[in-house]
Amino acid sequence: MANRYSFWSLLKHGLKHHETWQPAWRTPQLKPRYDVIIIGGGGHGLATAYYLAKNHGVKNVAVLEKGYLGGGNTARNTTIVRSNYLWDESAHLYEHALKLWEGLSQELNFNVMFSQRGVMNLGHTLQDMRDIERRVNANVLNGIDGVILSPKEIQDIVPLMDVSASTRFPVMGASYQPRGGVARHDAVAWGFARGASELGVDLIEQCEVTGMIIEDGRIKGVHTTQGDVFADRVGCVAAGSTSTLAKMAGVRLPLESHPLQAFVSESMKPCLDTVVMSNAVHGYVSQSDKGELVIGAGIDSYLGYGQRGSPHVIEHTAAAIIELFPSFSRVRLNRQWGGIVDVAPDACPIIGKSPVKGLYFNCGWGTGGFKATPGSGHVFAHTIANDAPHPLNAAFALDRFSTGHLIDEHGAAGVAH
Amino acid sequence: MFQLHCPHCGATREEEEFSYAGEAYIARPANPEEASDAEWGDYLFMRKNTRGWFWEQWQHTAGCRKVFVVKRHTASYQIAGSWTLAEGKAHYLKESEA
């Protein structure tokens, strides 16, 4: 690797006043033909390209990105990573991702700052607690770590939280996954981009796909703003814009795109060293390494492609967070943003083949795609390379919407929306 | 945040007063007994998810509780108008033909 990062390289470049570092990835010209085209240069798309080159020897790959790498939802999430899902199919998929996260910095030689500081899902009603018990038991049976915490134990971990009985929605307990945590979202995209580029993948930015070239029900290539590109296999990993691509290919998908908002506060001294989520009052919060509180809100109920959301959603979430952490009431917010999430009817992703031969979709991650980034790329690369799903994503095929075999994770998974 | 007009009670209110009810005018299979699994799947789950002008249903939850249709641009959030389901359908069909 031209630019292998290590203590010695830091020292070597440091002695030269850091003026000798090379760019982390190449900026090549678009070629007319590739073996595989990946549409979408976010975390999932870059991970797919990386694993295609690394694990399957498919190195003649282009990643087409309409904006800049990692500039969509990869840059707009709240960076939470966990795998405490209820149903076997999703638990295995997210646990696969979590295991990849655990070795990702070493794998990529890039510090993705994965910090396993634990993820707590609060329960505020008797029904919440029953659901938590069921989910934690299911997790343990699937080999995923999880414990149930009492309000006293929560207080020990998060002293700032108000767990008294006098709050409007008293905290009755929580599920806790110690291996969960947060990662540096940009670093994940950059790490995969660097790794993929090193293996020969062409990363093409400012290149929007404007049409699909399909002959006899088989994909031949795509029209882009930089000209036509041909490939026998095309993978779409475009999150909120997936339906727009599917329409070009004449494929109907069960997706709805919604704005999902998040916001960060000013930087503060460390005060919260775990991730706290609550479905009932609807908010989630963690503290970044810079000291900002990273707070996630809900999705807007309506279909929307504007990367912004309604103020009342922020108000609702801020109220929930202040109810839990009264001392945060005087913290000022710094920035707010929205990303477009593609939500499937069962809140589970769609990873697999489409009715068009050679055209694959990896979409429908909804509000929780970031945590799956390495796992998603890993199984999707397998699907494209073998024209058949990996055992872990076989259940997530598009045909589940006609067979009726949905994986109903809405509300069952500690999904916060 | 946008304001919606309810054609039933004539009120123009903020979006918080309304509930979203999804894509409008999804045709139910004409012969339910004969529809295949794929046709049912299409009816139940597949959605246009249009980026651009879009016909959608809203319910005036905190008001008259009736359902109506709105034509809204899903990227700019401009609103072209709202109609009762029957009135809107005439406009919608005319647009679909054009």
Short mmCIF file of C-alpha atoms in Angstrom, two decimals:
data_model
loop_
_atom_site.label_atom_id
_atom_site.label_comp_id
_atom_site.label_asym_id
_atom_site.label_seq_id
_atom_site.Cartn_x
_atom_site.Cartn_y
_atom_site.Cartn_z
CA MET A 1 0.00 0.00 0.00
CA ALA A 2 1.50 3.28 -1.12
CA ASN A 3 0.36 5.13 1.93
CA ARG A 4 0.33 2.57 4.70
CA TYR A 5 -0.52 4.31 7.94
CA SER A 6 1.55 3.36 10.96
CA PHE A 7 3.47 4.94 13.77
CA TRP A 8 6.60 4.85 11.57
CA SER A 9 4.91 6.51 8.60
CA LEU A 10 3.56 9.19 10.93
CA LEU A 11 7.06 9.75 12.26
CA LYS A 12 8.61 9.71 8.78
CA HIS A 13 6.12 12.19 7.31
CA GLY A 14 6.17 14.19 10.52
CA LEU A 15 9.90 14.77 10.12
CA LYS A 16 9.10 16.21 6.69
CA HIS A 17 6.45 18.53 8.17
CA HIS A 18 3.61 16.32 6.84
CA GLU A 19 4.09 17.68 3.33
CA THR A 20 4.77 14.28 1.77
CA TRP A 21 1.44 12.49 2.34
CA GLN A 22 -0.17 11.14 -0.83
CA PRO A 23 -3.92 11.36 -1.52
CA ALA A 24 -5.74 8.43 0.09
CA TRP A 25 -7.31 7.31 -3.20
CA ARG A 26 -6.88 7.77 -6.93
CA THR A 27 -9.16 10.01 -9.03
CA PRO A 28 -9.31 8.10 -12.32
CA GLN A 29 -11.12 8.86 -15.58
CA LEU A 30 -14.27 6.89 -16.31
CA LYS A 31 -13.52 3.92 -18.56
CA PRO A 32 -16.07 2.75 -21.17
CA ARG A 33 -16.42 -0.77 -19.74
CA TYR A 34 -16.23 -2.48 -16.36
CA ASP A 35 -17.04 -5.93 -15.00
CA VAL A 36 -19.24 -4.44 -12.30
CA ILE A 37 -20.70 -0.96 -11.79
CA ILE A 38 -21.79 0.09 -8.31
CA ILE A 39 -24.19 3.04 -8.30
CA GLY A 40 -23.81 5.02 -5.09
CA GLY A 41 -20.56 5.98 -3.38
CA GLY A 42 -21.69 5.92 0.22
CA GLY A 43 -20.49 3.53 2.89
CA HIS A 44 -22.48 0.56 1.58
CA GLY A 45 -21.46 1.08 -2.05
CA LEU A 46 -17.78 1.55 -1.22
CA ALA A 47 -17.85 -1.48 1.09
CA THR A 48 -19.42 -3.52 -1.72
CA ALA A 49 -16.67 -2.47 -4.13
CA TYR A 50 -13.99 -3.19 -1.53
CA TYR A 51 -15.23 -6.71 -0.78
CA LEU A 52 -15.77 -7.45 -4.49
CA ALA A 53 -12.10 -6.69 -5.11
CA LYS A 54 -10.78 -8.18 -1.88
CA ASN A 55 -12.82 -11.37 -1.45
CA HIS A 56 -14.00 -12.19 -4.96
CA GLY A 57 -11.14 -10.98 -7.16
CA VAL A 58 -13.46 -8.69 -9.15
CA LYS A 59 -11.22 -5.66 -9.50
CA ASN A 60 -12.48 -4.05 -12.69
CA VAL A 61 -15.15 -2.17 -10.78
CA ALA A 62 -16.44 1.41 -10.93
CA VAL A 63 -18.28 3.19 -8.15
CA LEU A 64 -20.41 5.99 -9.62
CA GLU A 65 -21.34 8.76 -7.20
CA LYS A 66 -23.52 11.71 -8.18
CA GLY A 67 -22.09 13.97 -5.47
CA TYR A 68 -18.98 13.23 -3.44
CA LEU A 69 -17.99 10.03 -1.65
CA GLY A 70 -19.82 9.48 1.61
CA GLY A 71 -21.81 12.69 1.21
CA GLY A 72 -25.29 11.22 1.54
CA ASN A 73 -26.63 9.29 4.49
CA THR A 74 -23.14 8.13 5.45
CA ALA A 75 -22.48 11.73 6.49
CA ARG A 76 -25.93 12.26 7.95
CA ASN A 77 -26.52 9.50 10.48
CA THR A 78 -25.98 9.33 14.23
CA THR A 79 -23.19 6.70 13.92
CA ILE A 80 -24.76 4.11 16.22
CA VAL A 81 -23.70 0.47 15.75
CA ARG A 82 -25.56 -2.43 17.41
CA SER A 83 -26.93 -5.84 16.49
CA ASN A 84 -29.66 -6.48 19.08
CA TYR A 85 -32.42 -7.27 16.59
CA LEU A 86 -35.28 -9.60 17.45
CA TRP A 87 -35.72 -11.90 14.47
CA ASP A 88 -33.10 -14.47 13.51
CA GLU A 89 -32.63 -13.21 9.95
CA SER A 90 -31.86 -9.62 10.90
CA ALA A 91 -29.99 -10.54 14.10
CA HIS A 92 -27.59 -12.70 12.06
CA LEU A 93 -27.13 -10.03 9.40
CA TYR A 94 -26.41 -7.20 11.84
CA GLU A 95 -24.24 -9.43 14.06
CA HIS A 96 -22.22 -10.32 10.96
CA ALA A 97 -21.73 -6.59 10.42
CA LEU A 98 -20.83 -5.99 14.07
CA LYS A 99 -18.15 -8.70 13.90
CA LEU A 100 -16.68 -7.03 10.82
CA TRP A 101 -16.74 -3.68 12.64
CA GLU A 102 -14.66 -5.19 15.43
CA GLY A 103 -11.71 -5.77 13.11
CA LEU A 104 -12.38 -3.03 10.57
CA SER A 105 -9.68 -0.53 11.53
CA GLN A 106 -7.02 -3.24 11.21
CA GLU A 107 -8.56 -4.64 8.02
CA LEU A 108 -8.59 -1.25 6.31
CA ASN A 109 -5.44 0.16 7.95
CA PHE A 110 -7.66 3.17 8.62
CA ASN A 111 -8.91 4.23 12.04
CA VAL A 112 -12.70 4.11 11.83
CA MET A 113 -12.79 5.01 15.54
CA PHE A 114 -15.15 2.18 16.36
CA SER A 115 -15.86 2.63 20.04
CA GLN A 116 -17.77 -0.18 21.78
CA ARG A 117 -19.20 1.97 24.51
CA GLY A 118 -22.48 0.06 24.75
CA VAL A 119 -25.99 0.81 23.53
CA MET A 120 -28.90 1.15 25.92
CA ASN A 121 -32.55 0.87 24.84
CA LEU A 122 -34.85 2.23 27.52
CA GLY A 123 -38.22 0.84 28.54
CA HIS A 124 -40.88 3.15 29.94
CA THR A 125 -43.92 0.91 30.20
CA LEU A 126 -44.65 -2.63 31.29
CA GLN A 127 -45.10 -3.57 27.63
CA ASP A 128 -41.72 -2.01 26.77
CA MET A 129 -40.11 -4.13 29.48
CA ARG A 130 -41.78 -7.32 28.21
CA ASP A 131 -40.58 -6.55 24.69
CA ILE A 132 -37.09 -5.85 25.99
CA GLU A 133 -37.02 -9.14 27.89
CA ARG A 134 -38.17 -11.03 24.82
CA ARG A 135 -35.63 -9.31 22.60
CA VAL A 136 -32.69 -9.77 24.98
CA ASN A 137 -33.57 -13.46 25.37
CA ALA A 138 -33.76 -13.83 21.58
CA ASN A 139 -30.39 -12.06 21.26
CA VAL A 140 -28.73 -14.34 23.80
CA LEU A 141 -30.10 -17.41 22.00
CA ASN A 142 -28.55 -16.04 18.81
CA GLY A 143 -25.19 -15.59 20.52
CA ILE A 144 -25.52 -11.80 20.70
CA ASP A 145 -24.57 -10.11 23.93
CA GLY A 146 -27.35 -8.43 25.86
CA VAL A 147 -28.44 -7.80 29.42
CA ILE A 148 -31.44 -6.22 31.09
CA LEU A 149 -30.70 -3.32 33.39
CA SER A 150 -32.72 -2.04 36.33
CA PRO A 151 -33.14 1.72 36.84
CA LYS A 152 -30.45 1.52 39.54
CA GLU A 153 -27.99 -0.10 37.15
CA ILE A 154 -28.86 2.48 34.47
CA GLN A 155 -28.15 5.24 36.98
CA ASP A 156 -24.73 3.75 37.70
CA ILE A 157 -23.81 3.84 34.00
CA VAL A 158 -25.48 7.17 33.18
CA PRO A 159 -25.57 9.34 36.31
CA LEU A 160 -27.05 12.29 34.40
CA MET A 161 -30.22 10.46 33.45
CA ASP A 162 -33.35 11.11 35.46
CA VAL A 163 -34.63 7.65 36.40
CA SER A 164 -36.87 8.88 39.21
CA ALA A 165 -40.53 7.96 39.33
CA SER A 166 -41.56 11.59 38.99
CA THR A 167 -40.85 11.95 35.27
CA ARG A 168 -43.67 11.88 32.80
CA PHE A 169 -42.49 8.57 31.32
CA PRO A 170 -40.51 6.92 34.13
CA VAL A 171 -37.57 4.73 33.11
CA MET A 172 -38.45 1.18 34.19
CA GLY A 173 -35.37 -0.53 32.81
CA ALA A 174 -33.34 -1.03 29.67
CA SER A 175 -31.73 -3.53 27.40
CA TYR A 176 -28.00 -3.07 27.09
CA GLN A 177 -25.65 -4.37 24.44
CA PRO A 178 -22.09 -3.78 25.68
CA ARG A 179 -20.54 -4.55 22.27
CA GLY A 180 -22.60 -1.87 20.57
CA GLY A 181 -21.28 1.63 20.20
CA VAL A 182 -20.42 4.30 17.70
CA ALA A 183 -17.96 4.73 14.82
CA ARG A 184 -16.62 7.70 12.92
CA HIS A 185 -19.02 7.83 9.97
CA ASP A 186 -16.80 9.67 7.47
CA ALA A 187 -13.82 7.47 8.29
CA VAL A 188 -15.81 4.38 7.32
CA ALA A 189 -16.47 5.76 3.84
CA TRP A 190 -12.90 7.02 3.51
CA GLY A 191 -11.41 3.76 4.76
CA PHE A 192 -13.41 1.65 2.31
CA ALA A 193 -12.72 4.15 -0.51
CA ARG A 194 -9.00 3.98 0.14
CA GLY A 195 -9.02 0.19 0.41
CA ALA A 196 -11.08 -0.24 -2.77
CA SER A 197 -8.99 2.25 -4.74
CA GLU A 198 -5.83 0.47 -3.66
CA LEU A 199 -7.24 -2.80 -5.05
CA GLY A 200 -7.97 -1.18 -8.44
CA VAL A 201 -11.56 0.04 -8.09
CA ASP A 202 -12.30 3.29 -9.94
CA LEU A 203 -14.12 5.81 -7.75
CA ILE A 204 -15.91 8.30 -9.99
CA GLU A 205 -17.44 11.34 -8.31
CA GLN A 206 -19.80 13.92 -9.83
CA CYS A 207 -21.16 11.19 -12.09
CA GLU A 208 -24.94 10.85 -11.95
CA VAL A 209 -26.68 7.90 -13.56
CA THR A 210 -29.40 9.19 -15.88
CA GLY A 211 -30.63 5.96 -17.45
CA MET A 212 -30.17 2.22 -17.72
CA ILE A 213 -29.24 0.30 -20.87
CA ILE A 214 -31.29 -2.88 -20.84
CA GLU A 215 -31.59 -5.39 -23.70
CA ASP A 216 -33.72 -8.56 -23.59
CA GLY A 217 -34.28 -8.22 -19.88
CA ARG A 218 -30.55 -8.02 -19.17
CA ILE A 219 -28.55 -5.02 -17.99
CA LYS A 220 -25.88 -3.83 -20.42
CA GLY A 221 -24.74 -0.57 -18.85
CA VAL A 222 -25.84 2.84 -17.71
CA HIS A 223 -26.13 6.36 -19.13
CA THR A 224 -24.37 8.90 -16.94
CA THR A 225 -23.62 12.60 -16.95
CA GLN A 226 -20.06 11.64 -17.95
CA GLY A 227 -21.16 9.42 -20.85
CA ASP A 228 -22.27 5.80 -21.27
CA VAL A 229 -20.57 3.03 -19.31
CA PHE A 230 -21.04 -0.66 -20.01
CA ALA A 231 -21.03 -3.58 -17.60
CA ASP A 232 -22.81 -6.91 -17.34
CA ARG A 233 -23.50 -6.45 -13.66
CA VAL A 234 -24.78 -3.34 -11.96
CA GLY A 235 -25.42 -2.96 -8.24
CA CYS A 236 -27.64 -0.12 -6.98
CA VAL A 237 -26.79 1.10 -3.49
CA ALA A 238 -28.45 4.50 -3.57
CA ALA A 239 -30.53 4.66 -0.34
CA GLY A 240 -33.19 7.34 -0.72
CA SER A 241 -32.64 7.65 -4.48
CA THR A 242 -33.11 3.93 -5.16
CA SER A 243 -36.67 4.31 -6.45
CA THR A 244 -35.47 6.84 -9.03
CA LEU A 245 -32.94 4.28 -10.34
CA ALA A 246 -35.46 1.44 -10.21
CA LYS A 247 -37.86 3.50 -12.31
CA MET A 248 -35.17 3.85 -15.02
CA ALA A 249 -34.96 0.04 -15.10
CA GLY A 250 -38.74 -0.42 -15.01
CA VAL A 251 -38.54 -2.20 -11.65
CA ARG A 252 -41.12 -1.55 -8.93
CA LEU A 253 -39.86 -1.54 -5.35
CA PRO A 254 -41.76 -1.40 -2.05
CA LEU A 255 -39.90 1.67 -0.82
CA GLU A 256 -40.89 5.05 0.50
CA SER A 257 -38.29 7.78 0.93
CA HIS A 258 -38.60 9.93 4.03
CA PRO A 259 -36.48 12.70 5.55
CA LEU A 260 -34.76 11.59 8.76
CA GLN A 261 -33.29 14.33 10.91
CA ALA A 262 -30.49 14.57 13.42
CA PHE A 263 -28.69 17.37 15.19
CA VAL A 264 -25.61 18.04 17.28
CA SER A 265 -24.99 20.37 20.19
CA GLU A 266 -22.01 22.54 20.99
CA SER A 267 -18.97 20.67 22.30
CA MET A 268 -18.91 19.90 26.00
CA LYS A 269 -16.72 18.04 28.46
CA PRO A 270 -17.32 14.27 28.48
CA CYS A 271 -20.60 13.54 30.25
CA LEU A 272 -22.14 10.57 28.46
CA ASP A 273 -19.98 7.54 27.66
CA THR A 274 -22.61 5.23 26.22
CA VAL A 275 -25.45 5.43 23.69
CA VAL A 276 -28.95 5.96 25.04
CA MET A 277 -32.00 5.22 22.89
CA SER A 278 -35.66 5.32 23.73
CA ASN A 279 -38.47 4.22 21.47
CA ALA A 280 -41.27 5.34 23.71
CA VAL A 281 -40.25 8.97 24.08
CA HIS A 282 -38.52 8.82 20.71
CA GLY A 283 -34.99 10.06 20.85
CA TYR A 284 -31.45 8.79 20.95
CA VAL A 285 -28.31 10.47 22.11
CA SER A 286 -24.58 9.85 22.38
CA GLN A 287 -21.56 12.08 22.80
CA SER A 288 -19.03 12.31 20.02
CA ASP A 289 -15.28 12.33 20.59
CA LYS A 290 -15.37 16.06 19.88
CA GLY A 291 -17.75 16.44 22.81
CA GLU A 292 -20.91 17.23 20.89
CA LEU A 293 -24.15 15.55 21.83
CA VAL A 294 -25.34 13.70 18.73
CA ILE A 295 -29.11 13.51 18.88
CA GLY A 296 -31.33 11.60 16.54
CA ALA A 297 -34.89 12.40 15.75
CA GLY A 298 -37.70 10.66 13.97
CA ILE A 299 -38.60 10.54 10.30
CA ASP A 300 -41.12 12.87 8.79
CA SER A 301 -44.29 10.92 8.14
CA TYR A 302 -44.60 12.10 4.55
CA LEU A 303 -42.68 11.06 1.47
CA GLY A 304 -39.93 13.59 0.83
CA TYR A 305 -36.67 14.00 -1.03
CA GLY A 306 -35.73 17.41 0.41
CA GLN A 307 -32.72 16.84 2.67
CA ARG A 308 -34.41 18.72 5.46
CA GLY A 309 -37.26 17.98 7.80
CA SER A 310 -40.04 19.58 9.75
CA PRO A 311 -39.16 21.61 12.85
CA HIS A 312 -41.83 19.96 14.97
CA VAL A 313 -39.92 16.65 14.73
CA ILE A 314 -36.86 18.32 16.28
CA GLU A 315 -39.01 19.91 18.97
CA HIS A 316 -40.50 16.53 19.85
CA THR A 317 -37.09 14.86 20.08
CA ALA A 318 -35.52 17.72 22.04
CA ALA A 319 -38.39 17.49 24.53
CA ALA A 320 -37.79 13.75 24.93
CA ILE A 321 -34.06 14.16 25.48
CA ILE A 322 -34.55 16.94 28.04
CA GLU A 323 -37.08 14.82 29.89
CA LEU A 324 -34.41 12.10 30.21
CA PHE A 325 -31.48 14.47 30.80
CA PRO A 326 -32.81 17.62 32.51
CA SER A 327 -29.28 19.06 32.65
CA PHE A 328 -29.13 19.17 28.84
CA SER A 329 -31.83 21.83 28.77
CA ARG A 330 -29.27 24.63 28.62
CA VAL A 331 -27.11 23.03 25.95
CA ARG A 332 -27.20 24.91 22.67
CA LEU A 333 -27.67 23.14 19.38
CA ASN A 334 -25.06 23.70 16.71
CA ARG A 335 -26.25 22.06 13.51
CA GLN A 336 -29.25 20.19 12.20
CA TRP A 337 -29.59 18.18 9.02
CA GLY A 338 -31.74 15.65 7.23
CA GLY A 339 -31.01 12.60 5.14
CA ILE A 340 -33.31 10.67 2.85
CA VAL A 341 -33.96 7.15 4.07
CA ASP A 342 -35.67 4.48 1.99
CA VAL A 343 -38.04 2.57 4.21
CA ALA A 344 -39.40 -0.88 3.33
CA PRO A 345 -42.78 -2.03 4.65
CA ASP A 346 -41.15 -4.44 7.12
CA ALA A 347 -38.31 -2.08 8.10
CA CYS A 348 -35.78 -4.58 6.73
CA PRO A 349 -33.40 -4.15 3.82
CA ILE A 350 -33.82 -5.58 0.35
CA ILE A 351 -30.55 -7.17 -0.79
CA GLY A 352 -30.54 -9.27 -3.90
CA LYS A 353 -31.47 -9.77 -7.52
CA SER A 354 -34.10 -7.84 -9.44
CA PRO A 355 -36.34 -8.88 -12.34
CA VAL A 356 -33.67 -7.44 -14.68
CA LYS A 357 -30.81 -9.94 -15.09
CA GLY A 358 -27.49 -8.62 -13.83
CA LEU A 359 -29.13 -5.75 -11.94
CA TYR A 360 -28.94 -6.00 -8.15
CA PHE A 361 -30.41 -3.84 -5.43
CA ASN A 362 -29.18 -3.18 -1.92
CA CYS A 363 -31.74 -0.81 -0.43
CA GLY A 364 -34.50 -0.38 2.10
CA TRP A 365 -32.14 0.03 5.06
CA GLY A 366 -34.47 2.75 6.27
CA THR A 367 -33.34 4.46 9.42
CA GLY A 368 -30.67 1.96 10.42
CA GLY A 369 -28.25 1.36 7.59
CA PHE A 370 -25.05 2.79 9.02
CA LYS A 371 -24.54 0.02 11.57
CA ALA A 372 -24.70 -2.56 8.79
CA THR A 373 -22.18 -0.91 6.45
CA PRO A 374 -19.44 -3.58 6.40
CA GLY A 375 -21.87 -6.51 6.58
CA SER A 376 -24.09 -5.06 3.88
CA GLY A 377 -21.14 -4.56 1.53
CA HIS A 378 -19.82 -8.03 2.34
CA VAL A 379 -23.00 -9.96 1.52
CA PHE A 380 -23.90 -7.74 -1.44
CA ALA A 381 -20.46 -8.28 -2.99
CA HIS A 382 -21.05 -12.03 -2.60
CA THR A 383 -24.48 -11.69 -4.24
CA ILE A 384 -23.07 -9.80 -7.24
CA ALA A 385 -19.98 -12.00 -7.65
CA ASN A 386 -21.92 -15.29 -7.54
CA ASP A 387 -25.25 -14.10 -8.98
CA ALA A 388 -26.73 -15.75 -5.89
CA PRO A 389 -27.29 -14.46 -2.36
CA HIS A 390 -25.02 -15.14 0.59
CA PRO A 391 -26.83 -17.34 3.18
CA LEU A 392 -27.13 -14.25 5.40
CA ASN A 393 -29.07 -12.17 2.88
CA ALA A 394 -31.10 -14.93 1.19
CA ALA A 395 -34.12 -14.02 3.34
CA PHE A 396 -33.87 -10.37 2.29
CA ALA A 397 -34.75 -10.93 -1.38
CA LEU A 398 -37.29 -8.79 -3.20
CA ASP A 399 -39.62 -11.77 -3.67
CA ARG A 400 -40.55 -11.74 0.03
CA PHE A 401 -43.16 -9.14 -0.88
CA SER A 402 -45.03 -11.64 -3.04
CA THR A 403 -44.38 -14.76 -0.95
CA GLY A 404 -45.44 -12.89 2.18
CA HIS A 405 -42.35 -13.93 4.14
CA LEU A 406 -41.74 -10.49 5.63
CA ILE A 407 -39.27 -9.96 8.48
CA ASP A 408 -41.28 -7.66 10.67
CA GLU A 409 -38.71 -5.64 12.55
CA HIS A 410 -40.94 -2.56 12.98
CA GLY A 411 -41.01 -1.92 16.68
CA ALA A 412 -39.66 -5.39 17.39
CA ALA A 413 -35.99 -4.58 17.11
CA GLY A 414 -35.51 -1.61 19.31
CA VAL A 415 -35.73 0.29 16.04
CA ALA A 416 -36.22 3.80 17.23
CA HIS A 417 -38.82 4.68 14.66
CA MET B 1 -43.16 22.63 7.85
CA PHE B 2 -45.98 23.27 5.45
CA GLN B 3 -49.63 24.14 5.67
CA LEU B 4 -52.37 21.98 4.22
CA HIS B 5 -55.86 22.92 3.20
CA CYS B 6 -58.65 20.51 4.12
CA PRO B 7 -61.31 20.56 1.40
CA HIS B 8 -63.88 19.03 3.75
CA CYS B 9 -63.89 21.57 6.57
CA GLY B 10 -62.23 24.39 4.64
CA ALA B 11 -59.47 24.94 7.21
CA THR B 12 -55.85 25.70 6.31
CA ARG B 13 -53.62 24.44 9.10
CA GLU B 14 -50.07 23.36 9.86
CA GLU B 15 -49.01 19.85 8.91
CA GLU B 16 -48.95 18.70 12.53
CA GLU B 17 -52.73 18.69 12.51
CA PHE B 18 -52.76 16.08 9.73
CA SER B 19 -51.64 12.48 9.34
CA TYR B 20 -49.99 11.16 6.24
CA ALA B 21 -51.85 8.33 4.54
CA GLY B 22 -49.57 7.42 1.65
CA GLU B 23 -49.81 7.23 -2.12
CA ALA B 24 -53.24 8.01 -3.56
CA TYR B 25 -55.31 6.06 -6.06
CA ILE B 26 -53.68 2.64 -5.81
CA ALA B 27 -56.03 0.42 -7.77
CA ARG B 28 -57.24 -2.69 -5.96
CA PRO B 29 -57.08 -5.87 -8.11
CA ALA B 30 -60.32 -5.97 -10.09
CA ASN B 31 -60.78 -9.71 -9.57
CA PRO B 32 -59.35 -10.41 -6.12
CA GLU B 33 -60.06 -14.15 -6.40
CA GLU B 34 -57.95 -14.44 -9.53
CA ALA B 35 -55.07 -12.10 -8.63
CA SER B 36 -51.70 -13.85 -8.39
CA ASP B 37 -49.30 -13.54 -5.44
CA ALA B 38 -47.21 -11.13 -7.50
CA GLU B 39 -50.26 -8.94 -8.22
CA TRP B 40 -51.23 -8.90 -4.55
CA GLY B 41 -47.65 -8.09 -3.60
CA ASP B 42 -47.66 -5.23 -6.08
CA TYR B 43 -50.95 -3.86 -4.75
CA LEU B 44 -49.98 -4.17 -1.09
CA PHE B 45 -46.34 -3.13 -1.09
CA MET B 46 -44.98 -1.68 -4.32
CA ARG B 47 -45.00 2.12 -4.41
CA LYS B 48 -44.16 4.81 -6.96
CA ASN B 49 -42.11 6.80 -4.44
CA THR B 50 -41.95 9.63 -6.97
CA ARG B 51 -39.39 12.38 -6.80
CA GLY B 52 -41.43 15.26 -8.19
CA TRP B 53 -45.17 15.98 -8.30
CA PHE B 54 -46.96 13.33 -6.33
CA TRP B 55 -50.56 12.54 -5.44
CA GLU B 56 -50.93 11.55 -1.80
CA GLN B 57 -53.57 11.09 0.87
CA TRP B 58 -53.74 13.02 4.11
CA GLN B 59 -56.14 12.71 7.01
CA HIS B 60 -57.26 15.76 8.97
CA THR B 61 -56.65 13.88 12.23
CA ALA B 62 -56.96 16.79 14.66
CA GLY B 63 -59.87 18.32 12.76
CA CYS B 64 -62.74 16.79 10.83
CA ARG B 65 -60.91 13.43 10.59
CA LYS B 66 -61.71 13.06 6.90
CA VAL B 67 -59.29 11.88 4.24
CA PHE B 68 -58.43 13.97 1.18
CA VAL B 69 -55.81 14.12 -1.55
CA VAL B 70 -52.97 16.58 -1.99
CA LYS B 71 -50.76 17.11 -5.01
CA ARG B 72 -47.36 17.95 -3.60
CA HIS B 73 -43.83 18.18 -4.99
CA THR B 74 -41.72 15.73 -3.00
CA ALA B 75 -38.42 17.59 -3.45
CA SER B 76 -39.47 21.25 -3.16
CA TYR B 77 -42.52 20.52 -0.96
CA GLN B 78 -44.63 22.95 -3.03
CA ILE B 79 -48.32 22.16 -2.87
CA ALA B 80 -50.48 22.40 -5.99
CA GLY B 81 -53.78 21.94 -4.19
CA SER B 82 -56.01 19.63 -2.21
CA TRP B 83 -59.24 17.96 -3.21
CA THR B 84 -61.72 15.44 -1.90
CA LEU B 85 -60.91 11.90 -3.03
CA ALA B 86 -63.56 11.96 -5.78
CA GLU B 87 -62.70 15.44 -7.13
CA GLY B 88 -58.99 14.70 -7.04
CA LYS B 89 -59.42 11.47 -8.94
CA ALA B 90 -60.81 13.32 -11.96
CA HIS B 91 -57.70 15.57 -12.02
CA TYR B 92 -55.43 12.61 -11.40
CA LEU B 93 -56.90 10.54 -14.24
CA LYS B 94 -56.69 13.48 -16.63
CA GLU B 95 -52.99 13.88 -15.74
CA SER B 96 -52.27 10.17 -16.09
CA GLU B 97 -53.76 10.16 -19.60
CA ALA B 98 -51.73 13.19 -20.71
#
